[in-house]
């Protein structure tokens, strides 16, 4: 279900981005007229772009979000405070703690907005440390800093 929600969010995001760009181009008179004059095939081209956005939106959550292991030796009570401090330094705040599992969110509302509120990093305790799940770039950065 999470995958479908992410796909729909990205599709809406791409469509809004295209609409804003087209609107700005028309407002600043960088192009003449409307959609018919901007694209060779008019609204048919917009439909083709929407299909392309749908394909990209369907694939992106597969490659954009990962689950990786962070090997962190030690007892949870020793690791916890260092982990929270590291995440705070990276701009995250502790959202919830369930036993030895932690969930973090970005602190800044603007950063969260531009990531369409898909900014959650989940740390699930494992034998060797933690399983970190979230946005690919953030997961790799956090694991390397730990």
XYZ file of N, CA, C and O in Angstrom:
584
model
N 0.817 -1.192 0.000
C 0.000 0.000 0.000
C 0.866 1.264 0.000
O 0.546 2.238 -0.670
N 1.971 1.219 0.778
C 2.874 2.361 0.850
C 3.444 2.666 -0.540
O 3.612 3.816 -0.912
N 3.725 1.617 -1.299
C 4.282 1.771 -2.644
C 3.301 2.506 -3.555
O 3.675 3.409 -4.296
N 2.023 2.136 -3.506
C 0.998 2.767 -4.343
C 0.835 4.237 -3.968
O 0.747 5.105 -4.842
N 0.829 4.526 -2.677
C 0.695 5.908 -2.220
C 1.869 6.746 -2.699
O 1.686 7.866 -3.186
N 3.083 6.195 -2.606
C 4.257 6.926 -3.088
C 4.161 7.170 -4.586
O 4.488 8.258 -5.067
N 3.725 6.183 -5.339
C 3.606 6.335 -6.788
C 2.615 7.436 -7.144
O 2.880 8.263 -8.021
N 1.483 7.445 -6.482
C 0.462 8.469 -6.745
C 0.992 9.855 -6.365
O 0.798 10.825 -7.100
N 1.692 9.946 -5.232
C 2.267 11.231 -4.824
C 3.233 11.752 -5.873
O 3.208 12.937 -6.218
N 4.097 10.890 -6.371
C 5.066 11.336 -7.377
C 4.385 11.725 -8.679
O 4.791 12.683 -9.332
N 3.349 11.013 -9.069
C 2.620 11.368 -10.282
C 2.005 12.758 -10.141
O 2.139 13.604 -11.036
N 1.363 13.013 -9.014
C 0.769 14.329 -8.769
C 1.848 15.405 -8.726
O 1.692 16.484 -9.294
N 2.967 15.108 -8.082
C 4.080 16.051 -7.979
C 4.603 16.417 -9.367
O 4.795 17.597 -9.672
N 4.837 15.419 -10.224
C 5.342 15.685 -11.576
C 4.339 16.498 -12.387
O 4.722 17.418 -13.121
N 3.068 16.166 -12.278
C 2.041 16.909 -13.024
C 1.952 18.361 -12.554
O 1.837 19.281 -13.379
N 2.002 18.577 -11.243
C 1.977 19.946 -10.718
C 3.218 20.724 -11.147
O 3.123 21.911 -11.491
N 4.353 20.065 -11.150
C 5.579 20.719 -11.583
C 5.481 21.154 -13.042
O 5.832 22.285 -13.386
N 4.954 20.290 -13.903
C 4.766 20.645 -15.309
C 3.778 21.805 -15.447
O 4.017 22.745 -16.212
N 2.682 21.758 -14.706
C 1.682 22.817 -14.782
C 2.257 24.157 -14.335
O 2.005 25.195 -14.969
N 3.050 24.145 -13.269
C 3.660 25.391 -12.786
C 4.647 25.926 -13.818
O 4.651 27.138 -14.110
N 5.471 25.059 -14.374
C 6.434 25.508 -15.387
C 5.739 26.082 -16.611
O 6.129 27.140 -17.116
N 4.708 25.411 -17.089
C 3.956 25.927 -18.235
C 3.279 27.250 -17.896
O 3.261 28.185 -18.707
N 2.717 27.328 -16.698
C 2.070 28.563 -16.260
C 3.038 29.728 -16.198
O 2.719 30.845 -16.615
N 4.239 29.468 -15.672
C 5.252 30.527 -15.607
C 5.706 30.950 -17.000
O 5.899 32.144 -17.257
N 5.871 29.989 -17.892
C 6.282 30.323 -19.253
C 5.221 31.183 -19.950
O 5.556 32.138 -20.657
N 3.961 30.857 -19.738
C 2.879 31.643 -20.343
C 2.772 33.007 -19.673
O 2.607 34.030 -20.345
N 2.883 33.044 -18.332
C 2.756 34.303 -17.596
C 3.865 35.290 -17.962
O 3.616 36.496 -18.066
N 5.071 34.816 -18.152
C 6.185 35.690 -18.497
C 6.365 35.841 -20.005
O 7.372 36.377 -20.467
N 5.393 35.356 -20.738
C 5.362 35.472 -22.192
C 6.629 34.932 -22.871
O 7.127 35.482 -23.845
N 7.122 33.813 -22.325
C 8.247 33.136 -22.947
C 7.783 32.300 -24.135
O 8.589 31.945 -24.989
N 6.491 31.960 -24.117
C 5.870 31.248 -25.238
C 4.584 31.979 -25.595
O 3.983 32.662 -24.772
N 4.175 31.843 -26.810
C 2.946 32.493 -27.278
C 1.773 31.532 -27.141
O 1.885 30.365 -27.474
N 0.659 32.015 -26.689
C -0.564 31.230 -26.667
C -0.616 30.198 -25.564
O -0.050 30.372 -24.495
N -1.317 29.094 -25.858
C -1.543 28.065 -24.864
C -0.846 26.762 -25.213
O 0.158 26.733 -25.924
N -1.435 25.687 -24.743
C -0.863 24.358 -24.901
C -0.735 23.978 -26.376
O 0.246 23.339 -26.774
N -1.679 24.383 -27.189
C -1.642 24.028 -28.612
C -0.409 24.596 -29.315
O 0.124 23.985 -30.240
N 0.029 25.766 -28.896
C 1.201 26.362 -29.542
C 2.517 25.943 -28.884
O 3.560 26.023 -29.501
N 2.450 25.503 -27.629
C 3.666 25.086 -26.934
C 4.128 23.713 -27.433
O 5.303 23.492 -27.686
N 3.190 22.791 -27.558
C 3.501 21.435 -27.984
C 3.045 21.208 -29.417
O 1.988 21.691 -29.823
N 3.811 20.427 -30.134
C 3.530 20.169 -31.547
C 2.154 19.552 -31.738
O 1.420 19.942 -32.642
N 1.798 18.588 -30.896
C 0.503 17.899 -31.029
C -0.535 18.405 -30.023
O -1.559 17.759 -29.821
N -0.289 19.506 -29.365
C -1.245 20.099 -28.432
C -1.527 19.214 -27.230
O -0.619 18.726 -26.570
N -2.809 19.003 -26.944
C -3.220 18.231 -25.774
C -2.851 16.758 -25.888
O -2.712 16.078 -24.867
N -2.672 16.254 -27.087
C -2.218 14.865 -27.260
C -0.823 14.711 -26.656
O -0.524 13.693 -26.020
N 0.015 15.706 -26.844
C 1.359 15.683 -26.249
C 1.285 15.703 -24.724
O 2.070 15.033 -24.056
N 0.351 16.457 -24.181
C 0.177 16.495 -22.726
C -0.225 15.108 -22.218
O 0.258 14.653 -21.183
N -1.082 14.426 -22.949
C -1.456 13.057 -22.582
C -0.267 12.108 -22.618
O -0.107 11.262 -21.731
N 0.581 12.253 -23.626
C 1.784 11.422 -23.710
C 2.739 11.713 -22.558
O 3.359 10.800 -22.005
N 2.858 12.985 -22.201
C 3.703 13.357 -21.063
C 3.138 12.762 -19.769
O 3.886 12.271 -18.920
N 1.822 12.773 -19.629
C 1.184 12.192 -18.442
C 1.459 10.692 -18.360
O 1.708 10.153 -17.267
N 1.441 10.006 -19.502
C 1.753 8.571 -19.509
C 3.205 8.355 -19.096
O 3.513 7.445 -18.312
N 4.109 9.187 -19.599
C 5.512 9.101 -19.205
C 5.666 9.333 -17.701
O 6.393 8.596 -17.021
N 4.976 10.341 -17.176
C 5.020 10.608 -15.735
C 4.492 9.409 -14.943
O 5.020 9.087 -13.877
N 3.448 8.767 -15.436
C 2.887 7.597 -14.748
C 3.904 6.462 -14.693
O 4.047 5.789 -13.657
N 4.626 6.254 -15.778
C 5.638 5.184 -15.804
C 6.768 5.504 -14.832
O 7.184 4.647 -14.033
N 7.271 6.724 -14.884
C 8.354 7.125 -13.977
C 7.884 7.050 -12.529
O 8.617 6.582 -11.648
N 6.664 7.481 -12.262
C 6.116 7.445 -10.901
C 5.952 6.025 -10.391
O 6.077 5.772 -9.197
N 5.672 5.098 -11.282
C 5.513 3.708 -10.877
C 6.861 3.054 -10.574
O 6.951 2.188 -9.706
N 7.908 3.486 -11.252
C 9.222 2.872 -11.082
C 10.026 3.537 -9.974
O 10.775 2.860 -9.258
N 9.883 4.823 -9.797
C 10.741 5.563 -8.867
C 10.727 5.032 -7.434
O 11.801 4.919 -6.822
N 9.596 4.686 -6.842
C 9.648 4.158 -5.472
C 10.465 2.871 -5.336
O 11.000 2.591 -4.264
N 10.590 2.107 -6.416
C 11.414 0.894 -6.357
C 12.891 1.227 -6.201
O 13.627 0.515 -5.513
N 13.345 2.275 -6.854
C 14.765 2.620 -6.812
C 15.068 3.759 -5.844
O 16.218 3.945 -5.458
N 14.081 4.511 -5.448
C 14.296 5.666 -4.589
C 14.307 5.361 -3.106
O 14.810 6.148 -2.313
N 13.760 4.218 -2.711
C 13.660 3.868 -1.299
C 14.280 2.497 -1.081
O 14.067 1.582 -1.865
N 15.075 2.377 -0.013
C 15.801 1.139 0.255
C 15.731 0.774 1.728
O 15.312 1.578 2.576
N 16.209 -0.450 1.995
C 16.360 -0.937 3.361
C 17.751 -1.561 3.436
O 18.038 -2.517 2.711
N 18.612 -0.991 4.283
C 19.996 -1.450 4.401
C 20.351 -1.661 5.875
O 19.747 -1.075 6.767
N 21.389 -2.469 6.087
C 21.845 -2.760 7.439
C 22.982 -1.830 7.837
O 23.933 -1.656 7.081
N 22.850 -1.242 9.007
C 23.915 -0.431 9.598
C 24.512 -1.250 10.740
O 23.831 -1.547 11.721
N 25.774 -1.648 10.580
C 26.424 -2.474 11.593
C 26.952 -1.551 12.696
O 27.887 -0.772 12.478
N 26.296 -1.640 13.840
C 26.656 -0.798 14.985
C 26.768 -1.716 16.201
O 25.756 -2.122 16.780
N 27.993 -2.063 16.574
C 28.151 -2.957 17.726
C 27.867 -2.226 19.038
O 28.042 -1.021 19.143
N 27.407 -2.991 20.003
C 27.178 -2.422 21.320
C 25.756 -2.639 21.802
O 24.877 -3.071 21.061
N 25.564 -2.300 23.047
C 24.260 -2.415 23.680
C 23.384 -1.233 23.263
O 23.877 -0.127 23.040
N 22.087 -1.461 23.186
C 21.161 -0.417 22.736
C 21.254 0.838 23.602
O 21.228 1.954 23.087
N 21.406 0.660 24.910
C 21.469 1.828 25.805
C 22.701 2.689 25.507
O 22.666 3.909 25.695
N 23.791 2.071 25.035
C 24.991 2.830 24.675
C 24.822 3.522 23.324
O 25.317 4.624 23.116
N 24.135 2.872 22.402
C 24.003 3.353 21.025
C 22.953 4.449 20.903
O 23.111 5.387 20.125
N 21.884 4.351 21.660
C 20.699 5.191 21.496
C 21.019 6.685 21.458
O 20.642 7.387 20.527
N 21.705 7.186 22.473
C 21.969 8.625 22.549
C 22.861 9.106 21.408
O 22.639 10.182 20.847
N 23.860 8.308 21.049
C 24.741 8.681 19.936
C 23.965 8.708 18.625
O 24.168 9.593 17.792
N 23.067 7.754 18.463
C 22.244 7.694 17.251
C 21.325 8.907 17.153
O 21.231 9.548 16.100
N 20.684 9.248 18.242
C 19.780 10.411 18.250
C 20.563 11.701 17.995
O 20.109 12.566 17.239
N 21.761 11.817 18.577
C 22.589 13.008 18.329
C 23.025 13.093 16.874
O 23.005 14.175 16.276
N 23.409 11.965 16.298
C 23.808 11.944 14.887
C 22.651 12.354 13.998
O 22.814 13.152 13.066
N 21.475 11.850 14.275
C 20.304 12.193 13.472
C 19.924 13.653 13.660
O 19.518 14.319 12.705
N 20.059 14.166 14.849
C 19.769 15.584 15.105
C 20.734 16.465 14.304
O 20.328 17.470 13.721
N 22.012 16.068 14.261
C 23.001 16.817 13.475
C 22.675 16.791 11.984
O 23.026 17.711 11.254
N 22.011 15.762 11.528
C 21.632 15.616 10.119
C 20.292 16.273 9.801
O 19.805 16.182 8.684
N 19.655 16.902 10.790
C 18.402 17.621 10.550
C 17.151 16.810 10.824
O 16.062 17.195 10.406
N 17.284 15.710 11.552
C 16.143 14.858 11.863
C 15.770 14.973 13.327
O 16.600 15.322 14.166
N 14.516 14.675 13.617
C 14.061 14.616 15.002
C 13.432 13.253 15.244
O 12.911 12.613 14.318
N 13.477 12.806 16.480
C 12.899 11.518 16.851
C 11.390 11.630 16.808
O 10.798 12.464 17.493
N 10.764 10.798 15.977
C 9.316 10.816 15.874
C 8.690 9.867 16.887
O 7.771 10.232 17.603
N 9.204 8.636 16.937
C 8.693 7.699 17.928
C 9.733 6.629 18.213
O 10.621 6.361 17.415
N 9.585 6.047 19.370
C 10.490 4.989 19.819
C 9.636 3.865 20.381
O 8.875 4.064 21.322
N 9.745 2.709 19.765
C 8.994 1.529 20.211
C 9.997 0.444 20.558
O 10.524 -0.227 19.673
N 10.272 0.296 21.830
C 11.281 -0.661 22.257
C 12.645 -0.188 21.780
O 13.102 0.887 22.144
N 13.290 -1.000 20.937
C 14.598 -0.630 20.393
C 14.498 -0.174 18.939
O 15.503 -0.087 18.247
N 13.296 0.101 18.465
C 13.076 0.591 17.101
C 12.787 2.088 17.147
O 11.992 2.551 17.962
N 13.441 2.821 16.259
C 13.327 4.282 16.243
C 12.846 4.755 14.885
O 13.185 4.166 13.859
N 12.078 5.838 14.888
C 11.619 6.467 13.653
C 11.941 7.951 13.736
O 11.652 8.602 14.739
N 12.551 8.467 12.659
C 12.949 9.872 12.599
C 12.278 10.544 11.413
O 12.009 9.920 10.393
N 12.028 11.858 11.555
C 11.492 12.701 10.476
C 12.353 13.945 10.363
O 12.978 14.363 11.327
N 12.359 14.545 9.185
C 13.070 15.813 9.013
C 12.418 16.886 9.874
O 11.199 16.892 10.057
N 13.222 17.795 10.395
C 12.692 18.868 11.243
C 12.061 19.988 10.436
O 11.042 20.539 10.817
N 12.678 20.363 9.324
C 12.222 21.525 8.565
C 11.001 21.250 7.716
O 10.973 20.285 6.949
N 9.972 22.083 7.824
C 8.752 21.863 7.029
C 8.977 22.033 5.529
O 8.330 21.362 4.724
N 9.918 22.890 5.142
C 10.181 23.085 3.716
C 10.844 21.844 3.130
O 10.464 21.378 2.051
N 11.817 21.292 3.847
C 12.466 20.051 3.399
C 11.453 18.921 3.295
O 11.482 18.137 2.342
N 10.583 18.835 4.273
C 9.555 17.782 4.260
C 8.610 17.973 3.076
O 8.218 17.010 2.427
N 8.240 19.210 2.796
C 7.326 19.491 1.692
C 7.937 19.069 0.356
O 7.283 18.438 -0.465
N 9.204 19.431 0.119
C 9.837 19.099 -1.151
C 10.084 17.605 -1.320
O 10.298 17.143 -2.431
N 10.032 16.872 -0.239
C 10.115 15.415 -0.330
C 8.728 14.780 -0.243
O 8.614 13.576 -0.071
N 7.725 15.584 -0.346
C 6.325 15.152 -0.303
C 6.023 14.344 0.958
O 5.289 13.373 0.928
N 6.627 14.735 2.050
C 6.441 14.125 3.357
C 6.827 12.642 3.366
O 6.359 11.884 4.203
N 7.721 12.252 2.455
C 8.296 10.906 2.421
C 9.713 10.980 2.981
O 10.674 10.539 2.369
N 9.849 11.542 4.159
C 11.153 11.810 4.755
C 11.457 10.916 5.949
O 12.460 11.093 6.617
N 10.634 9.947 6.209
C 10.774 9.104 7.396
C 11.932 8.109 7.226
O 12.057 7.459 6.197
N 12.766 8.008 8.256
C 13.798 6.983 8.335
C 13.474 6.088 9.520
O 13.291 6.573 10.637
N 13.393 4.789 9.268
C 13.027 3.832 10.301
C 14.236 2.964 10.642
O 14.837 2.365 9.750
N 14.579 2.902 11.908
C 15.668 2.081 12.408
C 15.059 0.910 13.162
O 14.478 1.097 14.227
N 15.205 -0.281 12.619
C 14.689 -1.492 13.245
C 15.874 -2.281 13.785
O 16.802 -2.607 13.037
N 15.840 -2.580 15.068
C 16.964 -3.266 15.717
C 17.141 -4.658 15.134
O 16.177 -5.404 14.955
N 18.406 -4.992 14.819
C 18.747 -6.331 14.353
C 19.938 -6.827 15.167
O 20.479 -6.103 16.006
N 20.358 -8.040 14.891
C 21.446 -8.647 15.657
C 22.745 -7.846 15.532
O 23.469 -7.662 16.495
N 23.029 -7.355 14.335
C 24.299 -6.669 14.098
C 24.213 -5.148 14.240
O 25.206 -4.451 14.102
N 23.066 -4.611 14.469
C 22.901 -3.166 14.590
C 21.469 -2.753 14.309
O 20.571 -3.039 15.087
N 21.265 -2.102 13.143
C 19.935 -1.642 12.765
C 19.693 -1.875 11.276
O 20.607 -1.778 10.468
N 18.448 -2.133 10.937
C 17.986 -2.107 9.554
C 17.422 -0.700 9.347
O 16.491 -0.299 10.036
N 18.005 0.042 8.424
C 17.590 1.418 8.178
C 16.788 1.438 6.883
O 17.252 0.968 5.848
N 15.575 1.986 6.954
C 14.694 2.036 5.794
C 14.271 3.468 5.543
O 13.924 4.196 6.466
N 14.324 3.864 4.258
C 13.901 5.203 3.899
C 14.403 5.604 2.525
O 14.748 4.750 1.702
N 14.466 6.898 2.298
C 14.925 7.473 1.042
C 16.378 7.075 0.812
O 17.223 7.236 1.696
N 16.689 6.538 -0.359
C 17.989 5.937 -0.657
C 19.168 6.836 -0.277
O 20.090 6.409 0.419
N 19.166 8.059 -0.721
C 20.284 8.966 -0.476
C 20.481 9.181 1.022
O 21.611 9.165 1.510
N 19.408 9.363 1.762
C 19.502 9.586 3.199
C 19.993 8.343 3.926
O 20.793 8.443 4.858
N 19.507 7.178 3.517
C 19.919 5.931 4.164
C 21.425 5.744 4.030
O 22.120 5.454 5.013
N 21.958 5.923 2.839
C 23.394 5.755 2.637
C 24.201 6.791 3.402
O 25.245 6.483 3.977
N 23.741 8.029 3.428
C 24.458 9.076 4.176
C 24.469 8.777 5.673
O 25.489 8.946 6.338
N 23.338 8.363 6.201
C 23.245 8.082 7.634
C 24.099 6.875 7.997
O 24.833 6.897 8.986
N 24.040 5.813 7.201
C 24.833 4.615 7.497
C 26.314 4.948 7.462
O 27.077 4.506 8.331
N 26.750 5.750 6.488
C 28.165 6.123 6.426
C 28.583 6.990 7.603
O 29.726 6.919 8.054
N 27.691 7.821 8.115
C 28.043 8.669 9.248
C 28.023 7.916 10.568
O 28.655 8.341 11.524
N 27.304 6.801 10.602
C 27.262 6.011 11.825
C 28.501 5.133 11.921
O 28.947 4.739 12.939
